[in-house]
mmCIF file of C-alpha atoms and ligand atoms in Angstrom:
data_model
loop_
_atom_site.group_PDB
_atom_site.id
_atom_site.type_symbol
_atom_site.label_atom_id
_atom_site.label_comp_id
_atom_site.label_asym_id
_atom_site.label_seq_id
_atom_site.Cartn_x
_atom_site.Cartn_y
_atom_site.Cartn_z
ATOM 1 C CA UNK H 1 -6.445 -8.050 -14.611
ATOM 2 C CA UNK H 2 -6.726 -5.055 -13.057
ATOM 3 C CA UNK H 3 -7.860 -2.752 -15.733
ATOM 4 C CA UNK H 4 -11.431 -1.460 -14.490
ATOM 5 C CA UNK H 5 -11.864 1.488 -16.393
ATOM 6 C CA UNK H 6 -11.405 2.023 -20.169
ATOM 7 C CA UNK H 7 -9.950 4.563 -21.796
ATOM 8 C CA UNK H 8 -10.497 5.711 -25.226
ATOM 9 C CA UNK H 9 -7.802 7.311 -27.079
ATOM 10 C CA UNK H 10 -9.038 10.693 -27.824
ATOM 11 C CA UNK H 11 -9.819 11.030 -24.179
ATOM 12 C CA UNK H 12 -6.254 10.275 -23.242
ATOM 13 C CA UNK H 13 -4.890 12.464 -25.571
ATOM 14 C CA UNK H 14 -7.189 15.494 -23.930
ATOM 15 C CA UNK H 15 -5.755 14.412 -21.053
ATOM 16 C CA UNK H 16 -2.253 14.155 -21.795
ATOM 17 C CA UNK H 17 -2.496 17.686 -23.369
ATOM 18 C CA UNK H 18 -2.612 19.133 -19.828
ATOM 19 C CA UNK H 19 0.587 17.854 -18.950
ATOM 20 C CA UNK H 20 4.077 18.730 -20.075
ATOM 21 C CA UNK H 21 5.257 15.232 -20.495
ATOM 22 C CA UNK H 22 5.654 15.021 -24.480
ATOM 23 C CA UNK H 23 3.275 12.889 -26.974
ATOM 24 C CA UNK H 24 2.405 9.832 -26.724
ATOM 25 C CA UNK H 25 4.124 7.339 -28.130
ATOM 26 C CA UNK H 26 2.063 4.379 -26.814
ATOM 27 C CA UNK H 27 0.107 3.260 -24.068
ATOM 28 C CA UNK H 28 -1.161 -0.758 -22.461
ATOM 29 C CA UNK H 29 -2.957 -1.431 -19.531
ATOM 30 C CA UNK H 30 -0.949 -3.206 -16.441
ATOM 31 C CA UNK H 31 -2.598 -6.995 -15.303
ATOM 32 C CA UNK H 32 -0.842 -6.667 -11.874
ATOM 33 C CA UNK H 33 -2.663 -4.838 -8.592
ATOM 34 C CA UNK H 34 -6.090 -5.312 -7.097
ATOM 35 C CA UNK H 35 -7.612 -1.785 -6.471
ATOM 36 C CA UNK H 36 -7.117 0.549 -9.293
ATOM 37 C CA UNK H 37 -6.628 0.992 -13.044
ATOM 38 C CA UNK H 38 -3.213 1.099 -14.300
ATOM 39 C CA UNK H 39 -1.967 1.546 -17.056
ATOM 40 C CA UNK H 40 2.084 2.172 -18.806
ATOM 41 C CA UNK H 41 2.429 5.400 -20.877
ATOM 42 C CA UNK H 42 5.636 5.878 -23.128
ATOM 43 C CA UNK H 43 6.062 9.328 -24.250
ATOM 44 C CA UNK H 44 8.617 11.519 -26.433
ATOM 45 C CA UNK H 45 9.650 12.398 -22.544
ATOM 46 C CA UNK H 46 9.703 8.733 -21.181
ATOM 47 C CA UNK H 47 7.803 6.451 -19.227
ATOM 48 C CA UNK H 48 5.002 7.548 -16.610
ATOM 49 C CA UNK H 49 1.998 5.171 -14.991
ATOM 50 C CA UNK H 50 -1.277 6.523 -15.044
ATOM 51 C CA UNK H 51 -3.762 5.522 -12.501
ATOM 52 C CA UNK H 52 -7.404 5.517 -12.117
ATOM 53 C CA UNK H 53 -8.530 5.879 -8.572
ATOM 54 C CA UNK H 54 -12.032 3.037 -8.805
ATOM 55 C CA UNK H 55 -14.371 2.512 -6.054
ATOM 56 C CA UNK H 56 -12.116 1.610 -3.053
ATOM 57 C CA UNK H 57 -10.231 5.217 -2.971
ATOM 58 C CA UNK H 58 -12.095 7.436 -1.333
ATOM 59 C CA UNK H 59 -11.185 10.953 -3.577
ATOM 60 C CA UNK H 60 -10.867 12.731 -0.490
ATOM 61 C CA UNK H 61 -7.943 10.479 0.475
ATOM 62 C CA UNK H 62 -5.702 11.139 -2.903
ATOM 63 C CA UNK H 63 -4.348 14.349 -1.732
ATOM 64 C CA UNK H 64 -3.079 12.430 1.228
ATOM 65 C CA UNK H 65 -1.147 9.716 -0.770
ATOM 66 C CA UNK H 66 -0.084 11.522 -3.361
ATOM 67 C CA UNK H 67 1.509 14.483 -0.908
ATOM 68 C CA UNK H 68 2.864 12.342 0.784
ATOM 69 C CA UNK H 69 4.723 10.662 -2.084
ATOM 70 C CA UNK H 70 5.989 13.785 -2.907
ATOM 71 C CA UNK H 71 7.166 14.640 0.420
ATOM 72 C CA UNK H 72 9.325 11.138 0.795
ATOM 73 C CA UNK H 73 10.798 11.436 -2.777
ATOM 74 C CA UNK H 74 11.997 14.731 -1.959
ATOM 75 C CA UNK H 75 13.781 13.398 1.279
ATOM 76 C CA UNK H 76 15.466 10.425 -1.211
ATOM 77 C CA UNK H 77 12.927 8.070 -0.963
ATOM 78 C CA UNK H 78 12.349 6.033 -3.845
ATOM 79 C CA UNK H 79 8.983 5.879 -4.960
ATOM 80 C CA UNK H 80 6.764 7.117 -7.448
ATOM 81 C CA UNK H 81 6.865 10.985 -7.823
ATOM 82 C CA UNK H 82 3.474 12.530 -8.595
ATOM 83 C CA UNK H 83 3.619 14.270 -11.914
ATOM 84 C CA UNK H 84 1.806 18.342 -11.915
ATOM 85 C CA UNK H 85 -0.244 19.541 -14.726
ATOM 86 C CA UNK H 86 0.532 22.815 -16.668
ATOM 87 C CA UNK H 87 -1.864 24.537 -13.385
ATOM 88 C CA UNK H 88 0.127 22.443 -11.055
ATOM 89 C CA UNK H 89 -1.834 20.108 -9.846
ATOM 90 C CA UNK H 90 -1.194 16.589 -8.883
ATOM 91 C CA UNK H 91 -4.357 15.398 -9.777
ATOM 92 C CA UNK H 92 -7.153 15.248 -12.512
ATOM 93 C CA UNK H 93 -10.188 13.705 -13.246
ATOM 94 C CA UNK H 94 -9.844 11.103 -16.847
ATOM 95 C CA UNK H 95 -13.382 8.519 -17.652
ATOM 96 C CA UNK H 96 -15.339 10.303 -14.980
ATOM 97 C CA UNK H 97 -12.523 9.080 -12.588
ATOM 98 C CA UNK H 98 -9.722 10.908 -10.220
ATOM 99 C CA UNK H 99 -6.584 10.424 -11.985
ATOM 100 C CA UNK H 100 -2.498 11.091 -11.567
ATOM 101 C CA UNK H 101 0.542 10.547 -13.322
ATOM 102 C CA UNK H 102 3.457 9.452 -11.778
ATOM 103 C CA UNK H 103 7.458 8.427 -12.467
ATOM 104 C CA UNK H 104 7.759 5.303 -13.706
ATOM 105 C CA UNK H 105 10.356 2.836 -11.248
ATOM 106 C CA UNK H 106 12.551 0.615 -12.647
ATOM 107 C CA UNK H 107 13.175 -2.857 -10.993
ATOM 108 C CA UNK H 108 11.427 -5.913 -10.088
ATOM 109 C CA UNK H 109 9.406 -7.499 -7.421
ATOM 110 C CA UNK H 110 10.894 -10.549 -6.032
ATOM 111 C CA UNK H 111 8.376 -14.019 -5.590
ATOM 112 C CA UNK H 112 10.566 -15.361 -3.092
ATOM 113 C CA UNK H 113 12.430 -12.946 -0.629
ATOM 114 C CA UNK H 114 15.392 -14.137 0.647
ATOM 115 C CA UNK H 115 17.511 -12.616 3.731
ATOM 116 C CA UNK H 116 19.282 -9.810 1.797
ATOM 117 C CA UNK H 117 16.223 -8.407 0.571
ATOM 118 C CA UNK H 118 14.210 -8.616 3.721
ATOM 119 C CA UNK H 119 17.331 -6.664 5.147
ATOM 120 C CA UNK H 120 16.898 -3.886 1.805
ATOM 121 C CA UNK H 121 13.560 -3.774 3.310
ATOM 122 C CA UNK H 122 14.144 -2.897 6.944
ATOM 123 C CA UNK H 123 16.188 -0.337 6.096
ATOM 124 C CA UNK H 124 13.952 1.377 4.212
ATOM 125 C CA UNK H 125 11.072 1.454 5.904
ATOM 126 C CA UNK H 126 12.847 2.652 8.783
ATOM 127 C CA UNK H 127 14.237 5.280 6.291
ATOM 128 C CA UNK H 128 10.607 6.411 5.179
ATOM 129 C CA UNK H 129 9.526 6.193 8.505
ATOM 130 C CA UNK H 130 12.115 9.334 9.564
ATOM 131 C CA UNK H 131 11.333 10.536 6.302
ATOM 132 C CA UNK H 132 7.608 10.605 6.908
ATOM 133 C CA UNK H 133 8.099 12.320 10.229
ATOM 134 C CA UNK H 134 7.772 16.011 9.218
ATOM 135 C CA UNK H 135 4.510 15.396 6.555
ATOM 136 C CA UNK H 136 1.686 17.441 7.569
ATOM 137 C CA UNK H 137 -1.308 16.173 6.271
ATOM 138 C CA UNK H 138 -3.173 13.294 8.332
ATOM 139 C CA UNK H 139 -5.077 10.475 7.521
ATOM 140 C CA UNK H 140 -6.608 7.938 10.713
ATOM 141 C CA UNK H 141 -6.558 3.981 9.681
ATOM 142 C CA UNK H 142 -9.904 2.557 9.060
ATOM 143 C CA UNK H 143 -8.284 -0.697 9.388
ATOM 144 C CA UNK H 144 -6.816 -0.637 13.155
ATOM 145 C CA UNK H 145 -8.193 -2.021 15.651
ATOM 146 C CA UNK H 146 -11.843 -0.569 15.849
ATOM 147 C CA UNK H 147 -12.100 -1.362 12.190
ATOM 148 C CA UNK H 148 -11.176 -5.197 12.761
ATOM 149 C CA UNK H 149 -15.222 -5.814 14.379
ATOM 150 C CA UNK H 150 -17.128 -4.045 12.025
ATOM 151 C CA UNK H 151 -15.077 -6.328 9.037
ATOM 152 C CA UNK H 152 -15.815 -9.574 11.034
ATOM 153 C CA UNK H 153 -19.255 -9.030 11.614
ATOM 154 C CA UNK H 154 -19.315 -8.655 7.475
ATOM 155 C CA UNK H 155 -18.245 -12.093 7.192
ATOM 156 C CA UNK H 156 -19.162 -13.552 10.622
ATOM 157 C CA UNK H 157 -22.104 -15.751 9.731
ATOM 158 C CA UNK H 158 -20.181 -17.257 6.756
ATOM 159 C CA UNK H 159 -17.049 -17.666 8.360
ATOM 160 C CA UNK H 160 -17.066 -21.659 9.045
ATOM 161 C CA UNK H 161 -18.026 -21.947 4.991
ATOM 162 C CA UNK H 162 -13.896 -21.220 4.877
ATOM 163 C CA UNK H 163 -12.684 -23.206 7.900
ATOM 164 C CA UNK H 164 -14.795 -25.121 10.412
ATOM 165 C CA UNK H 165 -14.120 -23.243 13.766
ATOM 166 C CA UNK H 166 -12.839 -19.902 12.306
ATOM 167 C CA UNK H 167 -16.009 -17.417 13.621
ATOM 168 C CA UNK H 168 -15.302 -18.992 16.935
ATOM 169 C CA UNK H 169 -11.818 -18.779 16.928
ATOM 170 C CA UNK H 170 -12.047 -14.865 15.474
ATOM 171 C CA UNK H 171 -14.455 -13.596 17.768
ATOM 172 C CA UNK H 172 -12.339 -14.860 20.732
ATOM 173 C CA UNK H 173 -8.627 -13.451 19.079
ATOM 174 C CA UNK H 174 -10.796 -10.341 18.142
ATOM 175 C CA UNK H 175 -11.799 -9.689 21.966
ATOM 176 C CA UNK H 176 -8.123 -10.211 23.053
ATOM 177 C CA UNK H 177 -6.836 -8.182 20.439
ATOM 178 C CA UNK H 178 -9.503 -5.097 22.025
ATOM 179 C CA UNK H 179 -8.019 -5.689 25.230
ATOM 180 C CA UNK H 180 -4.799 -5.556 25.135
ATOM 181 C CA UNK H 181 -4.088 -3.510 21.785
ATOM 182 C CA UNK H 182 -1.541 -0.823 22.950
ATOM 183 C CA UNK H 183 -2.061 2.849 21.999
ATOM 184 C CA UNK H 184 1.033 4.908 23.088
ATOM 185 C CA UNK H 185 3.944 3.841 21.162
ATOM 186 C CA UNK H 186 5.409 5.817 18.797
ATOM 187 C CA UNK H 187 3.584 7.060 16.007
ATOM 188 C CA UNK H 188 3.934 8.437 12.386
ATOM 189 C CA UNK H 189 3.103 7.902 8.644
ATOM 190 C CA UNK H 190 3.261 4.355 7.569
ATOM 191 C CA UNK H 191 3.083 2.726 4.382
ATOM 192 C CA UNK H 192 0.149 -0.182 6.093
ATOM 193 C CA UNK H 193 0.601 -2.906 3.181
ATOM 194 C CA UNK H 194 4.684 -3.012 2.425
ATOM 195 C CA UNK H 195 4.290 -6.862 0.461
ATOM 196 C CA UNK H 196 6.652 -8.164 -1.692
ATOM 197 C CA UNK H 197 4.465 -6.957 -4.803
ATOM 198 C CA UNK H 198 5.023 -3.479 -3.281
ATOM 199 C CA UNK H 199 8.631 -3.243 -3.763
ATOM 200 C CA UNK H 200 10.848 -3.250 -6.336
ATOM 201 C CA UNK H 201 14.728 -4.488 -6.644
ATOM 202 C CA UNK H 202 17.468 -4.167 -9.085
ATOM 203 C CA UNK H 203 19.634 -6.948 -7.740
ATOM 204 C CA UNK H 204 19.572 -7.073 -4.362
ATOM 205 C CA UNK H 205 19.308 -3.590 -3.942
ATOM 206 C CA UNK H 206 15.660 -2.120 -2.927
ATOM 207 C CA UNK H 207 14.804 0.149 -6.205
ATOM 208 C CA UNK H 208 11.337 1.816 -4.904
ATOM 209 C CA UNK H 209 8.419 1.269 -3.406
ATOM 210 C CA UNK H 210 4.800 1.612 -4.348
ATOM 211 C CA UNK H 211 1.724 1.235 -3.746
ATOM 212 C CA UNK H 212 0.412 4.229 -1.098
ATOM 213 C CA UNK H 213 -2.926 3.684 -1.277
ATOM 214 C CA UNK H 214 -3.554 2.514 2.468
ATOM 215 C CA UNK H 215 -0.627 4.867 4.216
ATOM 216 C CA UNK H 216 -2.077 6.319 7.071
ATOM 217 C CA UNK H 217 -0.799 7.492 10.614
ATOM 218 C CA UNK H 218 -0.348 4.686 13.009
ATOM 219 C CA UNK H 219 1.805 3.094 15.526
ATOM 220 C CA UNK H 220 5.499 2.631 13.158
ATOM 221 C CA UNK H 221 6.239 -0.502 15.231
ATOM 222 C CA UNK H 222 2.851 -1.906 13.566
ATOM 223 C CA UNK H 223 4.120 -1.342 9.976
ATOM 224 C CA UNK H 224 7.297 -3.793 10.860
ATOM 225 C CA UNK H 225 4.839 -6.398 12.100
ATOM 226 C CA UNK H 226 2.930 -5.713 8.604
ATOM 227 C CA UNK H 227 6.451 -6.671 7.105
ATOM 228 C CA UNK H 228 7.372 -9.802 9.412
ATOM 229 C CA UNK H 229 3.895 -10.972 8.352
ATOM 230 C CA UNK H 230 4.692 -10.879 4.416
ATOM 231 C CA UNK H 231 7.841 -11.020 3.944
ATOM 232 C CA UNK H 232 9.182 -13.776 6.593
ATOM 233 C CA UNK H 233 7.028 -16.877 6.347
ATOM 234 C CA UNK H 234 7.502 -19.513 3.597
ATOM 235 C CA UNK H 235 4.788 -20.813 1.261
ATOM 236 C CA UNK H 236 4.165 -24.143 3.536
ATOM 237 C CA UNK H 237 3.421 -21.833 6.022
ATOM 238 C CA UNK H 238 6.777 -22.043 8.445
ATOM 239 C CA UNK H 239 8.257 -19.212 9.589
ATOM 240 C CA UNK H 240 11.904 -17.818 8.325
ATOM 241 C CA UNK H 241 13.231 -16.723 11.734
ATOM 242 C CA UNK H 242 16.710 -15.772 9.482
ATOM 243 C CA UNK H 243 14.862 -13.593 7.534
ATOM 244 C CA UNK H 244 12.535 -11.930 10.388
ATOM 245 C CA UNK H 245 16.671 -11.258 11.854
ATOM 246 C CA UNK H 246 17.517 -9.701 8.789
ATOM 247 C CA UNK H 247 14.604 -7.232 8.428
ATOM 248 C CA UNK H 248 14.216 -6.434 12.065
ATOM 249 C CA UNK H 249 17.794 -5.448 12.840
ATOM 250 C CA UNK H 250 18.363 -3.292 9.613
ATOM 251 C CA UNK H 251 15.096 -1.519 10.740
ATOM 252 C CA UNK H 252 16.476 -1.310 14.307
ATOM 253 C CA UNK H 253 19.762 0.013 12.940
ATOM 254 C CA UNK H 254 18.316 2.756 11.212
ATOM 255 C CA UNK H 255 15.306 3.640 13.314
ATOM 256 C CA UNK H 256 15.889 1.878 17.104
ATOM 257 C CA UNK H 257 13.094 0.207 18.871
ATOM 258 C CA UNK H 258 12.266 1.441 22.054
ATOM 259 C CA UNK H 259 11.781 -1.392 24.799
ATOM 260 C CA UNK H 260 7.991 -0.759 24.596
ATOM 261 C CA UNK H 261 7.795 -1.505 20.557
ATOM 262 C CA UNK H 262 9.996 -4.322 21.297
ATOM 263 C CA UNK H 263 7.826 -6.126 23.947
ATOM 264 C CA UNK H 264 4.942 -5.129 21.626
ATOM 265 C CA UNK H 265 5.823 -6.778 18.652
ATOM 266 C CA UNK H 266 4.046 -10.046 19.178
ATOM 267 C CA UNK H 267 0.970 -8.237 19.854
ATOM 268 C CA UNK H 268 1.588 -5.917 16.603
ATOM 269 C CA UNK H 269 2.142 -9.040 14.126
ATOM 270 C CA UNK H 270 -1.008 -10.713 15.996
ATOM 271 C CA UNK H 271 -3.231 -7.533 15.077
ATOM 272 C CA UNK H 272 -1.532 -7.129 11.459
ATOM 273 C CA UNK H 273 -2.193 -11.182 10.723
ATOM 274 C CA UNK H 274 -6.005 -10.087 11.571
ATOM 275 C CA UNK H 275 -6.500 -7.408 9.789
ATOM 276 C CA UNK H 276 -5.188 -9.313 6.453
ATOM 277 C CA UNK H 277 -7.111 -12.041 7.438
ATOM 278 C CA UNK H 278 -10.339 -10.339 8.182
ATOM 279 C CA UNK H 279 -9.597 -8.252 4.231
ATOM 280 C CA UNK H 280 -9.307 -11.301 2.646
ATOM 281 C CA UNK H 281 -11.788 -13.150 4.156
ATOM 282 C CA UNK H 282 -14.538 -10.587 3.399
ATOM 283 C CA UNK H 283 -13.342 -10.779 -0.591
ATOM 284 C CA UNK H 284 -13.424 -14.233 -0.291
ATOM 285 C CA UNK H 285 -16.866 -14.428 0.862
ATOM 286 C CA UNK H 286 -18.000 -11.595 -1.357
ATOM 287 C CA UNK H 287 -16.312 -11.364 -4.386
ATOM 288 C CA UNK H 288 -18.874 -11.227 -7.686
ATOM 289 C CA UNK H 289 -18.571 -14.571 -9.675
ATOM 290 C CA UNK H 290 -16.169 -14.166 -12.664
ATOM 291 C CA UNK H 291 -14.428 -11.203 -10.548
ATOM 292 C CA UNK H 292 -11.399 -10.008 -12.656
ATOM 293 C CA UNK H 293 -9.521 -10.468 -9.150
ATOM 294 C CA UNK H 294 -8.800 -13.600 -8.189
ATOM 295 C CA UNK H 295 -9.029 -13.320 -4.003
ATOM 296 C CA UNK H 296 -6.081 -13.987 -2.259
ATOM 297 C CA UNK H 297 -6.328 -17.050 0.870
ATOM 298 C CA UNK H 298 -7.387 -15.709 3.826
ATOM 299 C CA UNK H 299 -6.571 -19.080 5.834
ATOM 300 C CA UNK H 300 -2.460 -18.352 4.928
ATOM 301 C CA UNK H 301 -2.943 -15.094 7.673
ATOM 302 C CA UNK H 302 -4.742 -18.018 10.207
ATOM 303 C CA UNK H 303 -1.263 -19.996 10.789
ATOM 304 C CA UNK H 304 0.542 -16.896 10.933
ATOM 305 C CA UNK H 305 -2.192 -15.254 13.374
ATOM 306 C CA UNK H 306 -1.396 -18.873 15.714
ATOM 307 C CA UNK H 307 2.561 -18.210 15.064
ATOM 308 C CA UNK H 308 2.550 -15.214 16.668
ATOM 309 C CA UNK H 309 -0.156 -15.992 19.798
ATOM 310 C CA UNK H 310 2.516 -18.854 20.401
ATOM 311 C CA UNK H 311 5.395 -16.354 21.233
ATOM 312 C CA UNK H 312 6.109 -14.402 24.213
ATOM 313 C CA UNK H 313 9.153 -12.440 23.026
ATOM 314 C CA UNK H 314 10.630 -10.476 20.308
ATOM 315 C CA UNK H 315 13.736 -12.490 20.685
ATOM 316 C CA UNK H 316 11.728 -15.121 18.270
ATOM 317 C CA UNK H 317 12.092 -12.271 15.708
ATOM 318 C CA UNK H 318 15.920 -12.064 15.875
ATOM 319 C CA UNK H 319 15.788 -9.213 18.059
ATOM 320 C CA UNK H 320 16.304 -9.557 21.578
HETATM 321 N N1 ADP W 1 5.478 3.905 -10.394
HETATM 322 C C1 ADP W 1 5.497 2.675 -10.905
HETATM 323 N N2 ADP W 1 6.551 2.279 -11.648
HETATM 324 C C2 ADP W 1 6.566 1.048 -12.215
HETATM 325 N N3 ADP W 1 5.556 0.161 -12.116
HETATM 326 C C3 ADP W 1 4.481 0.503 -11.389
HETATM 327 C C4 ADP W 1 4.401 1.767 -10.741
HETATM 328 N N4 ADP W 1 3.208 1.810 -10.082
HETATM 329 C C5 ADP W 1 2.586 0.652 -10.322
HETATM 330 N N5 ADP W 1 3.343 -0.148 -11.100
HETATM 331 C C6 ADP W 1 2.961 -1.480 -11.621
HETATM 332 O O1 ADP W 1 1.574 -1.595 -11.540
HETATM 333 C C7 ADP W 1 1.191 -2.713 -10.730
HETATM 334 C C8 ADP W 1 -0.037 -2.360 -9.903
HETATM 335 O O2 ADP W 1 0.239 -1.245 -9.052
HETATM 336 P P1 ADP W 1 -0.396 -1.137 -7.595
HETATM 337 O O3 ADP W 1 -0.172 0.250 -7.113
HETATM 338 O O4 ADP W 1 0.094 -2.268 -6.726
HETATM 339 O O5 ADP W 1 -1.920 -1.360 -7.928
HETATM 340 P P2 ADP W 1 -3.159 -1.589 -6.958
HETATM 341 O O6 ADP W 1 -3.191 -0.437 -5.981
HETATM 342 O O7 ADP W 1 -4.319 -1.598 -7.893
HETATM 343 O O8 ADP W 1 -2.953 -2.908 -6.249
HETATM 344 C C9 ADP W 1 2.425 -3.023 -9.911
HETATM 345 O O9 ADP W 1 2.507 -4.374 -9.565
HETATM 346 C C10 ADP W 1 3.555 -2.630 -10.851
HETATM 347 O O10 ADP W 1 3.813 -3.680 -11.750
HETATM 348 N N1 LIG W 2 -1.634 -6.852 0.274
HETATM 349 C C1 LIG W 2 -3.011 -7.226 0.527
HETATM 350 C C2 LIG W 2 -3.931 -6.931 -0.618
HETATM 351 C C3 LIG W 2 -3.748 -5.567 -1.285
HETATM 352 O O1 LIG W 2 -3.195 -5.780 -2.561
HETATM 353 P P1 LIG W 2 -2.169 -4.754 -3.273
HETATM 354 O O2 LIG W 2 -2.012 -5.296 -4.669
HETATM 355 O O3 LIG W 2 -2.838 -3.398 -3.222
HETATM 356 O O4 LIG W 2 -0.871 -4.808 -2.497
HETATM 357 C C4 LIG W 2 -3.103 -8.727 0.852
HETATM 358 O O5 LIG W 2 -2.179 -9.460 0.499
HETATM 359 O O6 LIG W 2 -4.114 -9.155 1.419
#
């Protein structure tokens, strides 16, 4: 459960004090999510989530994620909306931690993804991709490319513990990744771990998205590939070529590919199968026993890393 950090009532209270967002009617800490403390406020004014930013946020990141929150939500994005204290700020400290309200979204995420929601989902990122355009802050992606070594040689040595072969098998995909990872197509702001946790529906209608905390500026193209990674395989493995259509052409219809992106896509999904591979691999091998986090299977990102070595075209994507 991912409640790190306690909070005692008094404390809260304080807290709450510096906002204009009513009393508090009640308040429960949220089981879901991996990095921070959340947890559900009612007030007389309605429902907010509080968050406590724990170890793997660094503070000087926050004004990053939660600007840029703002800045999407106020071009109709739907996502949480930072809350400002009476001074106007968007962020506080609460238990010796960085802290922020935001709006409270309505919907659900969906366990299985089907077609219609994949295509929810390519429209909107495209959308908060033009959205994002115009935001002025900047924050680089520790986990591109020349973050992908430094990870591996974290786990290297333990590697084959998970899956005889893997170090050898990594170090070679990691070298061909180096070579050949391209570095002029388009970029912007991009959301860098859009999963089905990460979005909510009412229906099949996208309701909001969450979740901010590894946006960064990066190729766009490479935030799609994030998407066809987690979004289009089923849980044997195979991948949903119907649903890689469906979220690839709304994207294209809202935000066009260039031929470059295109041909790069391959490459892209390749690089973002590593990278969730290399996370989840490392947490695997280093978790603390009785972690409250149960780590998620780094060999799932393996057969999707082969998948997409096998291809030589978008058109395997539904885009041609
Ligand atoms: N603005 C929000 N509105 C509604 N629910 C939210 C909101 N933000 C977070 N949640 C809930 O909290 C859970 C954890 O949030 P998340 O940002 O994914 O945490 P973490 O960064 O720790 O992984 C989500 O799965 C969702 O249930
Ligand atoms: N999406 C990542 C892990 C990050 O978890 P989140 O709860 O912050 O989305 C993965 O699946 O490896």
């Amino acid at each position: 459960m991912a409640v790190y950090t306690e909070v005692d009532d008094d404390e809260l209270e304080a807290f709450l004090a510096t906002y204009d967002i009513g009393e508090l009617r009640s308040y429960k800490g949220i089981a879901e999510g991996v990095e921070n403390s959340n947890f559900l406020l009612h007030t007389t004014a309605g429902t907010y989530l509080l968050t406590l930013y724990e170890k793997r946020v660094a503070p000087e990141d926050l004004p990053f994620f939660l600007g840029l929150m703002n800045h999407v939500a106020s071009k109709g994005i739907a996502c949480p909306v930072p809350i400002r204290d009476r001074k106007g700020e968007m962020l506080g400290t609460l238990a010796g931690r960085p802290a922020a309200i935001v709006s409270f979204l309505e919907g659900l995420s969906v366990r299985k993804p089907q077609p219609k929601h994949c295509a929810e989902l390519g429209a909107g990122l495209a959308r908060f991709h033009l959205a994002g355009a115009d935001f002025p802050l900047r924050r680089a992606n520790a986990l591109t490319v020349s973050g992908w070594r430094p990870l591996f040689e974290a786990s290297r040595a333990r590697a084959d513990e998970v899956s005889r072969g893997l170090a050898a098998e990594l170090a070679d995909e990691l070298s061909a990744l180096e070579a050949s990872w391209p570095h002029d197509l388009p970029q912007g702001v991009i959301h860098a771990d859009l999963f089905p946790d990460n979005v909510f529906f009412i229906g099949e209608h996208l309701s909001g998205v969450i979740d901010f905390y590894f946006a960064c500026n990066d190729t766009l193209a490479y935030d799609l590939a994030i998407c066809l990674n987690a979004w289009c395989f089923e849980h044997d493995g195979s991948f949903n070529i119907t649903k890689a259509r469906a979220l690839t052409q709304a994207y294209n219809h809202v935000r066009p590919l260039d031929a470059a992106e295109l041909a790069a896509l391959p490459l892209l999904a390749r690089g973002s199968a590593m990278r969730f591979l290399l996370t989840r691999l490392y947490d695997w091998l280093h978790h603390p026993p009785g972690a409250l986090v149960k780590p998620k299977n780094p060999l799932e990102y393996l057969k999707r890393l082969r998948f997409h070595r096998s291809l030589s075209s978008p058109a395997a994507y539904g885009l041609d």
